């Protein structure tokens, strides 16, 4: 059963893990830059790429665990910076938007690669639309459940209990969205050469850093008095 109060221990553990995850992420970005500049062999570079991919997959595992404690925490991407939350979709990046960011940094692509990326983007958008529509349907169902019966009479526990049961589906939506994100990263890794995949992961990491820096600047930016 989903708890409407925060599971403080589970969330605190996740936030500690995420802080460490970001430290490792920053170190891996440095390793990617060094590897690309050093012109190491594709075999050596592939090891670096696979380590970076596995690191993202570890984040998805972490999110799946904390979603069981408080799925609303994950849905709202509370642990992220404000700019990251602005672009958030079901607790993370939208895969089709990720492809836009990456493809712009990976020219030149072969005709075959362009074809495969376009197909991947289309399938991502279809899956995103299906999940978004499912979320909208769930919202409608929960709203209708809460509004059932006569409002204003003070006895509404049965409606709340039924709504709680329906909200269990939120965890599934979070896991499906992260599965789509993971599949998108894996498919892009298969489409690209090893060196392109390394450049793509570096671009993704730097894009996230720019969003985080934007959040910091926004928070410290002087504002006109109301």
mmCIF file of N, CA and C in Angstrom, residues 78-163:
data_model
loop_
_atom_site.group_PDB
_atom_site.id
_atom_site.type_symbol
_atom_site.label_atom_id
_atom_site.label_comp_id
_atom_site.label_asym_id
_atom_site.label_seq_id
_atom_site.Cartn_x
_atom_site.Cartn_y
_atom_site.Cartn_z
ATOM 1 N N UNK A 78 11.775 15.251 -6.811
ATOM 2 C CA UNK A 78 12.096 16.184 -5.734
ATOM 3 C C UNK A 78 13.593 16.340 -5.502
ATOM 4 N N UNK A 79 14.368 15.298 -5.764
ATOM 5 C CA UNK A 79 15.814 15.331 -5.505
ATOM 6 C C UNK A 79 16.580 16.124 -6.555
ATOM 7 N N UNK A 80 15.936 16.467 -7.665
ATOM 8 C CA UNK A 80 16.615 17.164 -8.746
ATOM 9 C C UNK A 80 16.594 18.676 -8.534
ATOM 10 N N UNK A 81 17.409 19.380 -9.323
ATOM 11 C CA UNK A 81 17.407 20.836 -9.264
ATOM 12 C C UNK A 81 16.159 21.378 -9.958
ATOM 13 N N UNK A 82 15.878 22.666 -9.747
ATOM 14 C CA UNK A 82 14.643 23.255 -10.272
ATOM 15 C C UNK A 82 14.566 23.194 -11.797
ATOM 16 N N UNK A 83 15.670 23.461 -12.488
ATOM 17 C CA UNK A 83 15.655 23.417 -13.955
ATOM 18 C C UNK A 83 15.459 21.995 -14.460
ATOM 19 N N UNK A 84 16.058 21.023 -13.770
ATOM 20 C CA UNK A 84 15.851 19.627 -14.149
ATOM 21 C C UNK A 84 14.390 19.241 -13.974
ATOM 22 N N UNK A 85 13.769 19.698 -12.889
ATOM 23 C CA UNK A 85 12.354 19.385 -12.650
ATOM 24 C C UNK A 85 11.462 20.013 -13.714
ATOM 25 N N UNK A 86 11.876 21.172 -14.231
ATOM 26 C CA UNK A 86 11.094 21.846 -15.272
ATOM 27 C C UNK A 86 10.951 20.956 -16.508
ATOM 28 N N UNK A 87 11.988 20.161 -16.802
ATOM 29 C CA UNK A 87 11.970 19.291 -17.976
ATOM 30 C C UNK A 87 11.608 17.846 -17.628
ATOM 31 N N UNK A 88 11.239 17.606 -16.385
ATOM 32 C CA UNK A 88 11.008 16.231 -15.938
ATOM 33 C C UNK A 88 9.711 15.651 -16.497
ATOM 34 N N UNK A 89 9.755 14.365 -16.779
ATOM 35 C CA UNK A 89 8.587 13.610 -17.257
ATOM 36 C C UNK A 89 8.563 12.274 -16.518
ATOM 37 N N UNK A 90 7.571 12.060 -15.699
ATOM 38 C CA UNK A 90 7.440 10.842 -14.879
ATOM 39 C C UNK A 90 8.760 10.545 -14.167
ATOM 40 N N UNK A 91 9.291 11.546 -13.501
ATOM 41 C CA UNK A 91 10.453 11.352 -12.647
ATOM 42 C C UNK A 91 11.806 11.311 -13.331
ATOM 43 N N UNK A 92 11.881 11.776 -14.574
ATOM 44 C CA UNK A 92 13.177 11.754 -15.259
ATOM 45 C C UNK A 92 13.092 12.424 -16.619
ATOM 46 N N UNK A 93 14.141 12.241 -17.430
ATOM 47 C CA UNK A 93 14.156 12.877 -18.743
ATOM 48 C C UNK A 93 13.221 12.149 -19.701
ATOM 49 N N UNK A 94 12.670 12.897 -20.639
ATOM 50 C CA UNK A 94 11.830 12.323 -21.687
ATOM 51 C C UNK A 94 12.754 11.741 -22.762
ATOM 52 N N UNK A 95 12.681 10.445 -23.058
ATOM 53 C CA UNK A 95 13.628 9.830 -23.993
ATOM 54 C C UNK A 95 13.712 10.516 -25.350
ATOM 55 N N UNK A 96 12.576 10.926 -25.911
ATOM 56 C CA UNK A 96 12.607 11.569 -27.226
ATOM 57 C C UNK A 96 13.349 12.901 -27.179
ATOM 58 N N UNK A 97 13.252 13.615 -26.055
ATOM 59 C CA UNK A 97 13.989 14.870 -25.912
ATOM 60 C C UNK A 97 15.478 14.595 -25.763
ATOM 61 N N UNK A 98 15.803 13.508 -25.077
ATOM 62 C CA UNK A 98 17.202 13.099 -24.953
ATOM 63 C C UNK A 98 17.811 12.859 -26.330
ATOM 64 N N UNK A 99 17.054 12.206 -27.208
ATOM 65 C CA UNK A 99 17.557 11.927 -28.553
ATOM 66 C C UNK A 99 17.842 13.221 -29.311
ATOM 67 N N UNK A 100 16.981 14.235 -29.136
ATOM 68 C CA UNK A 100 17.215 15.523 -29.798
ATOM 69 C C UNK A 100 18.542 16.125 -29.354
ATOM 70 N N UNK A 101 18.798 16.073 -28.048
ATOM 71 C CA UNK A 101 20.036 16.633 -27.503
ATOM 72 C C UNK A 101 21.243 15.880 -28.044
ATOM 73 N N UNK A 102 21.162 14.550 -28.044
ATOM 74 C CA UNK A 102 22.311 13.738 -28.446
ATOM 75 C C UNK A 102 22.609 13.849 -29.937
ATOM 76 N N UNK A 103 21.564 13.722 -30.759
ATOM 77 C CA UNK A 103 21.780 13.701 -32.209
ATOM 78 C C UNK A 103 22.442 14.991 -32.679
ATOM 79 N N UNK A 104 22.074 16.110 -32.084
ATOM 80 C CA UNK A 104 22.665 17.395 -32.471
ATOM 81 C C UNK A 104 24.164 17.438 -32.200
ATOM 82 N N UNK A 105 24.646 16.586 -31.293
ATOM 83 C CA UNK A 105 26.063 16.582 -30.921
ATOM 84 C C UNK A 105 26.863 15.499 -31.640
ATOM 85 N N UNK A 106 26.194 14.677 -32.461
ATOM 86 C CA UNK A 106 26.854 13.480 -32.997
ATOM 87 C C UNK A 106 27.096 13.519 -34.497
ATOM 88 N N UNK A 107 26.865 14.641 -35.138
ATOM 89 C CA UNK A 107 27.152 14.734 -36.574
ATOM 90 C C UNK A 107 28.640 14.496 -36.822
ATOM 91 N N UNK A 108 28.998 13.831 -37.925
ATOM 92 C CA UNK A 108 28.073 13.290 -38.920
ATOM 93 C C UNK A 108 27.625 11.869 -38.588
ATOM 94 N N UNK A 109 26.361 11.589 -38.872
ATOM 95 C CA UNK A 109 25.829 10.233 -38.786
ATOM 96 C C UNK A 109 25.657 9.683 -40.196
ATOM 97 N N UNK A 110 25.783 8.379 -40.343
ATOM 98 C CA UNK A 110 25.547 7.762 -41.645
ATOM 99 C C UNK A 110 24.051 7.763 -41.933
ATOM 100 N N UNK A 111 23.702 7.529 -43.193
ATOM 101 C CA UNK A 111 22.283 7.470 -43.560
ATOM 102 C C UNK A 111 21.568 6.368 -42.782
ATOM 103 N N UNK A 112 22.241 5.229 -42.612
ATOM 104 C CA UNK A 112 21.638 4.124 -41.870
ATOM 105 C C UNK A 112 21.416 4.503 -40.408
ATOM 106 N N UNK A 113 22.385 5.188 -39.823
ATOM 107 C CA UNK A 113 22.236 5.625 -38.434
ATOM 108 C C UNK A 113 21.088 6.620 -38.293
ATOM 109 N N UNK A 114 20.992 7.552 -39.231
ATOM 110 C CA UNK A 114 19.899 8.533 -39.198
ATOM 111 C C UNK A 114 18.553 7.827 -39.274
ATOM 112 N N UNK A 115 18.463 6.826 -40.148
ATOM 113 C CA UNK A 115 17.226 6.051 -40.299
ATOM 114 C C UNK A 115 16.866 5.345 -38.995
ATOM 115 N N UNK A 116 17.856 4.712 -38.371
ATOM 116 C CA UNK A 116 17.605 3.966 -37.135
ATOM 117 C C UNK A 116 17.262 4.902 -35.973
ATOM 118 N N UNK A 117 17.916 6.053 -35.917
ATOM 119 C CA UNK A 117 17.613 7.021 -34.858
ATOM 120 C C UNK A 117 16.194 7.570 -35.026
ATOM 121 N N UNK A 118 15.795 7.843 -36.261
ATOM 122 C CA UNK A 118 14.432 8.337 -36.521
ATOM 123 C C UNK A 118 13.392 7.308 -36.092
ATOM 124 N N UNK A 119 13.655 6.032 -36.399
ATOM 125 C CA UNK A 119 12.740 4.970 -35.978
ATOM 126 C C UNK A 119 12.680 4.870 -34.456
ATOM 127 N N UNK A 120 13.843 4.997 -33.821
ATOM 128 C CA UNK A 120 13.896 4.933 -32.362
ATOM 129 C C UNK A 120 13.129 6.099 -31.744
ATOM 130 N N UNK A 121 13.316 7.284 -32.316
ATOM 131 C CA UNK A 121 12.608 8.462 -31.798
ATOM 132 C C UNK A 121 11.097 8.292 -31.930
ATOM 133 N N UNK A 122 10.662 7.746 -33.056
ATOM 134 C CA UNK A 122 9.231 7.538 -33.266
ATOM 135 C C UNK A 122 8.667 6.537 -32.257
ATOM 136 N N UNK A 123 9.391 5.446 -32.035
ATOM 137 C CA UNK A 123 8.915 4.446 -31.072
ATOM 138 C C UNK A 123 8.918 5.014 -29.654
ATOM 139 N N UNK A 124 9.909 5.866 -29.343
ATOM 140 C CA UNK A 124 9.949 6.521 -28.030
ATOM 141 C C UNK A 124 8.725 7.408 -27.831
ATOM 142 N N UNK A 125 8.416 8.200 -28.848
ATOM 143 C CA UNK A 125 7.277 9.116 -28.745
ATOM 144 C C UNK A 125 5.967 8.353 -28.579
ATOM 145 N N UNK A 126 5.846 7.220 -29.281
ATOM 146 C CA UNK A 126 4.639 6.409 -29.146
ATOM 147 C C UNK A 126 4.515 5.849 -27.731
ATOM 148 N N UNK A 127 5.632 5.357 -27.187
ATOM 149 C CA UNK A 127 5.623 4.811 -25.826
ATOM 150 C C UNK A 127 5.354 5.910 -24.803
ATOM 151 N N UNK A 128 5.956 7.090 -25.025
ATOM 152 C CA UNK A 128 5.719 8.226 -24.124
ATOM 153 C C UNK A 128 4.249 8.630 -24.141
ATOM 154 N N UNK A 129 3.666 8.680 -25.337
ATOM 155 C CA UNK A 129 2.255 9.055 -25.452
ATOM 156 C C UNK A 129 1.370 8.049 -24.720
ATOM 157 N N UNK A 130 1.701 6.763 -24.860
ATOM 158 C CA UNK A 130 0.909 5.723 -24.201
ATOM 159 C C UNK A 130 0.986 5.867 -22.682
ATOM 160 N N UNK A 131 2.193 6.126 -22.164
ATOM 161 C CA UNK A 131 2.356 6.300 -20.719
ATOM 162 C C UNK A 131 1.651 7.570 -20.232
ATOM 163 N N UNK A 132 1.783 8.654 -21.002
ATOM 164 C CA UNK A 132 1.131 9.911 -20.612
ATOM 165 C C UNK A 132 -0.387 9.756 -20.600
ATOM 166 N N UNK A 133 -0.917 9.052 -21.602
ATOM 167 C CA UNK A 133 -2.360 8.819 -21.648
ATOM 168 C C UNK A 133 -2.803 7.936 -20.489
ATOM 169 N N UNK A 134 -1.964 6.952 -20.152
ATOM 170 C CA UNK A 134 -2.267 6.104 -19.007
ATOM 171 C C UNK A 134 -2.293 6.892 -17.710
ATOM 172 N N UNK A 135 -1.358 7.838 -17.585
ATOM 173 C CA UNK A 135 -1.323 8.696 -16.397
ATOM 174 C C UNK A 135 -2.581 9.562 -16.318
ATOM 175 N N UNK A 136 -2.987 10.121 -17.461
ATOM 176 C CA UNK A 136 -4.191 10.954 -17.485
ATOM 177 C C UNK A 136 -5.417 10.135 -17.093
ATOM 178 N N UNK A 137 -5.488 8.905 -17.595
ATOM 179 C CA UNK A 137 -6.608 8.024 -17.265
ATOM 180 C C UNK A 137 -6.610 7.705 -15.774
ATOM 181 N N UNK A 138 -5.428 7.471 -15.211
ATOM 182 C CA UNK A 138 -5.337 7.187 -13.777
ATOM 183 C C UNK A 138 -5.796 8.388 -12.955
ATOM 184 N N UNK A 139 -5.386 9.592 -13.377
ATOM 185 C CA UNK A 139 -5.822 10.802 -12.675
ATOM 186 C C UNK A 139 -7.345 10.927 -12.696
ATOM 187 N N UNK A 140 -7.929 10.667 -13.865
ATOM 188 C CA UNK A 140 -9.387 10.743 -13.985
ATOM 189 C C UNK A 140 -10.064 9.716 -13.082
ATOM 190 N N UNK A 141 -9.493 8.504 -13.047
ATOM 191 C CA UNK A 141 -10.077 7.430 -12.243
ATOM 192 C C UNK A 141 -10.002 7.752 -10.757
ATOM 193 N N UNK A 142 -8.835 8.241 -10.314
ATOM 194 C CA UNK A 142 -8.667 8.579 -8.898
ATOM 195 C C UNK A 142 -9.588 9.736 -8.517
ATOM 196 N N UNK A 143 -9.677 10.740 -9.397
ATOM 197 C CA UNK A 143 -10.548 11.885 -9.124
ATOM 198 C C UNK A 143 -12.003 11.445 -9.012
ATOM 199 N N UNK A 144 -12.425 10.586 -9.942
ATOM 200 C CA UNK A 144 -13.808 10.107 -9.921
ATOM 201 C C UNK A 144 -14.078 9.268 -8.676
ATOM 202 N N UNK A 145 -13.083 8.491 -8.264
ATOM 203 C CA UNK A 145 -13.233 7.663 -7.065
ATOM 204 C C UNK A 145 -13.394 8.528 -5.824
ATOM 205 N N UNK A 146 -12.570 9.567 -5.714
ATOM 206 C CA UNK A 146 -12.648 10.456 -4.550
ATOM 207 C C UNK A 146 -13.958 11.243 -4.519
ATOM 208 N N UNK A 147 -14.468 11.555 -5.708
ATOM 209 C CA UNK A 147 -15.687 12.370 -5.790
ATOM 210 C C UNK A 147 -16.961 11.540 -5.715
ATOM 211 N N UNK A 148 -16.819 10.206 -5.662
ATOM 212 C CA UNK A 148 -18.002 9.337 -5.637
ATOM 213 C C UNK A 148 -18.810 9.563 -4.355
ATOM 214 N N UNK A 149 -20.102 9.372 -4.472
ATOM 215 C CA UNK A 149 -20.961 9.584 -3.306
ATOM 216 C C UNK A 149 -21.257 11.057 -3.102
ATOM 217 N N UNK A 150 -21.904 11.367 -2.018
ATOM 218 C CA UNK A 150 -22.304 12.743 -1.725
ATOM 219 C C UNK A 150 -21.189 13.474 -0.989
ATOM 220 N N UNK A 151 -20.665 14.545 -1.586
ATOM 221 C CA UNK A 151 -19.642 15.347 -0.926
ATOM 222 C C UNK A 151 -20.275 16.206 0.165
ATOM 223 N N UNK A 152 -19.485 16.502 1.201
ATOM 224 C CA UNK A 152 -19.956 17.381 2.256
ATOM 225 C C UNK A 152 -20.613 16.676 3.421
ATOM 226 N N UNK A 153 -20.648 15.334 3.406
ATOM 227 C CA UNK A 153 -21.298 14.606 4.494
ATOM 228 C C UNK A 153 -20.309 14.122 5.553
ATOM 229 N N UNK A 154 -19.006 14.260 5.274
ATOM 230 C CA UNK A 154 -17.999 13.936 6.280
ATOM 231 C C UNK A 154 -17.558 12.491 6.319
ATOM 232 N N UNK A 155 -18.244 11.589 5.658
ATOM 233 C CA UNK A 155 -17.846 10.170 5.649
ATOM 234 C C UNK A 155 -17.294 9.833 4.269
ATOM 235 N N UNK A 156 -15.999 9.780 4.173
ATOM 236 C CA UNK A 156 -15.385 9.559 2.862
ATOM 237 C C UNK A 156 -14.249 8.536 2.903
ATOM 238 N N UNK A 157 -14.075 7.824 4.000
ATOM 239 C CA UNK A 157 -12.969 6.870 4.088
ATOM 240 C C UNK A 157 -13.030 5.798 2.997
ATOM 241 N N UNK A 158 -14.203 5.238 2.672
ATOM 242 C CA UNK A 158 -14.228 4.218 1.606
ATOM 243 C C UNK A 158 -13.678 4.737 0.281
ATOM 244 N N UNK A 159 -14.014 5.981 -0.054
ATOM 245 C CA UNK A 159 -13.514 6.553 -1.313
ATOM 246 C C UNK A 159 -11.996 6.721 -1.278
ATOM 247 N N UNK A 160 -11.474 7.192 -0.148
ATOM 248 C CA UNK A 160 -10.025 7.376 -0.019
ATOM 249 C C UNK A 160 -9.311 6.032 -0.082
ATOM 250 N N UNK A 161 -9.869 5.022 0.559
ATOM 251 C CA UNK A 161 -9.262 3.691 0.548
ATOM 252 C C UNK A 161 -9.210 3.128 -0.869
ATOM 253 N N UNK A 162 -10.293 3.314 -1.627
ATOM 254 C CA UNK A 162 -10.318 2.837 -3.012
ATOM 255 C C UNK A 162 -9.320 3.609 -3.871
ATOM 256 N N UNK A 163 -9.216 4.917 -3.644
ATOM 257 C CA UNK A 163 -8.261 5.732 -4.402
ATOM 258 C C UNK A 163 -6.832 5.295 -4.113
#
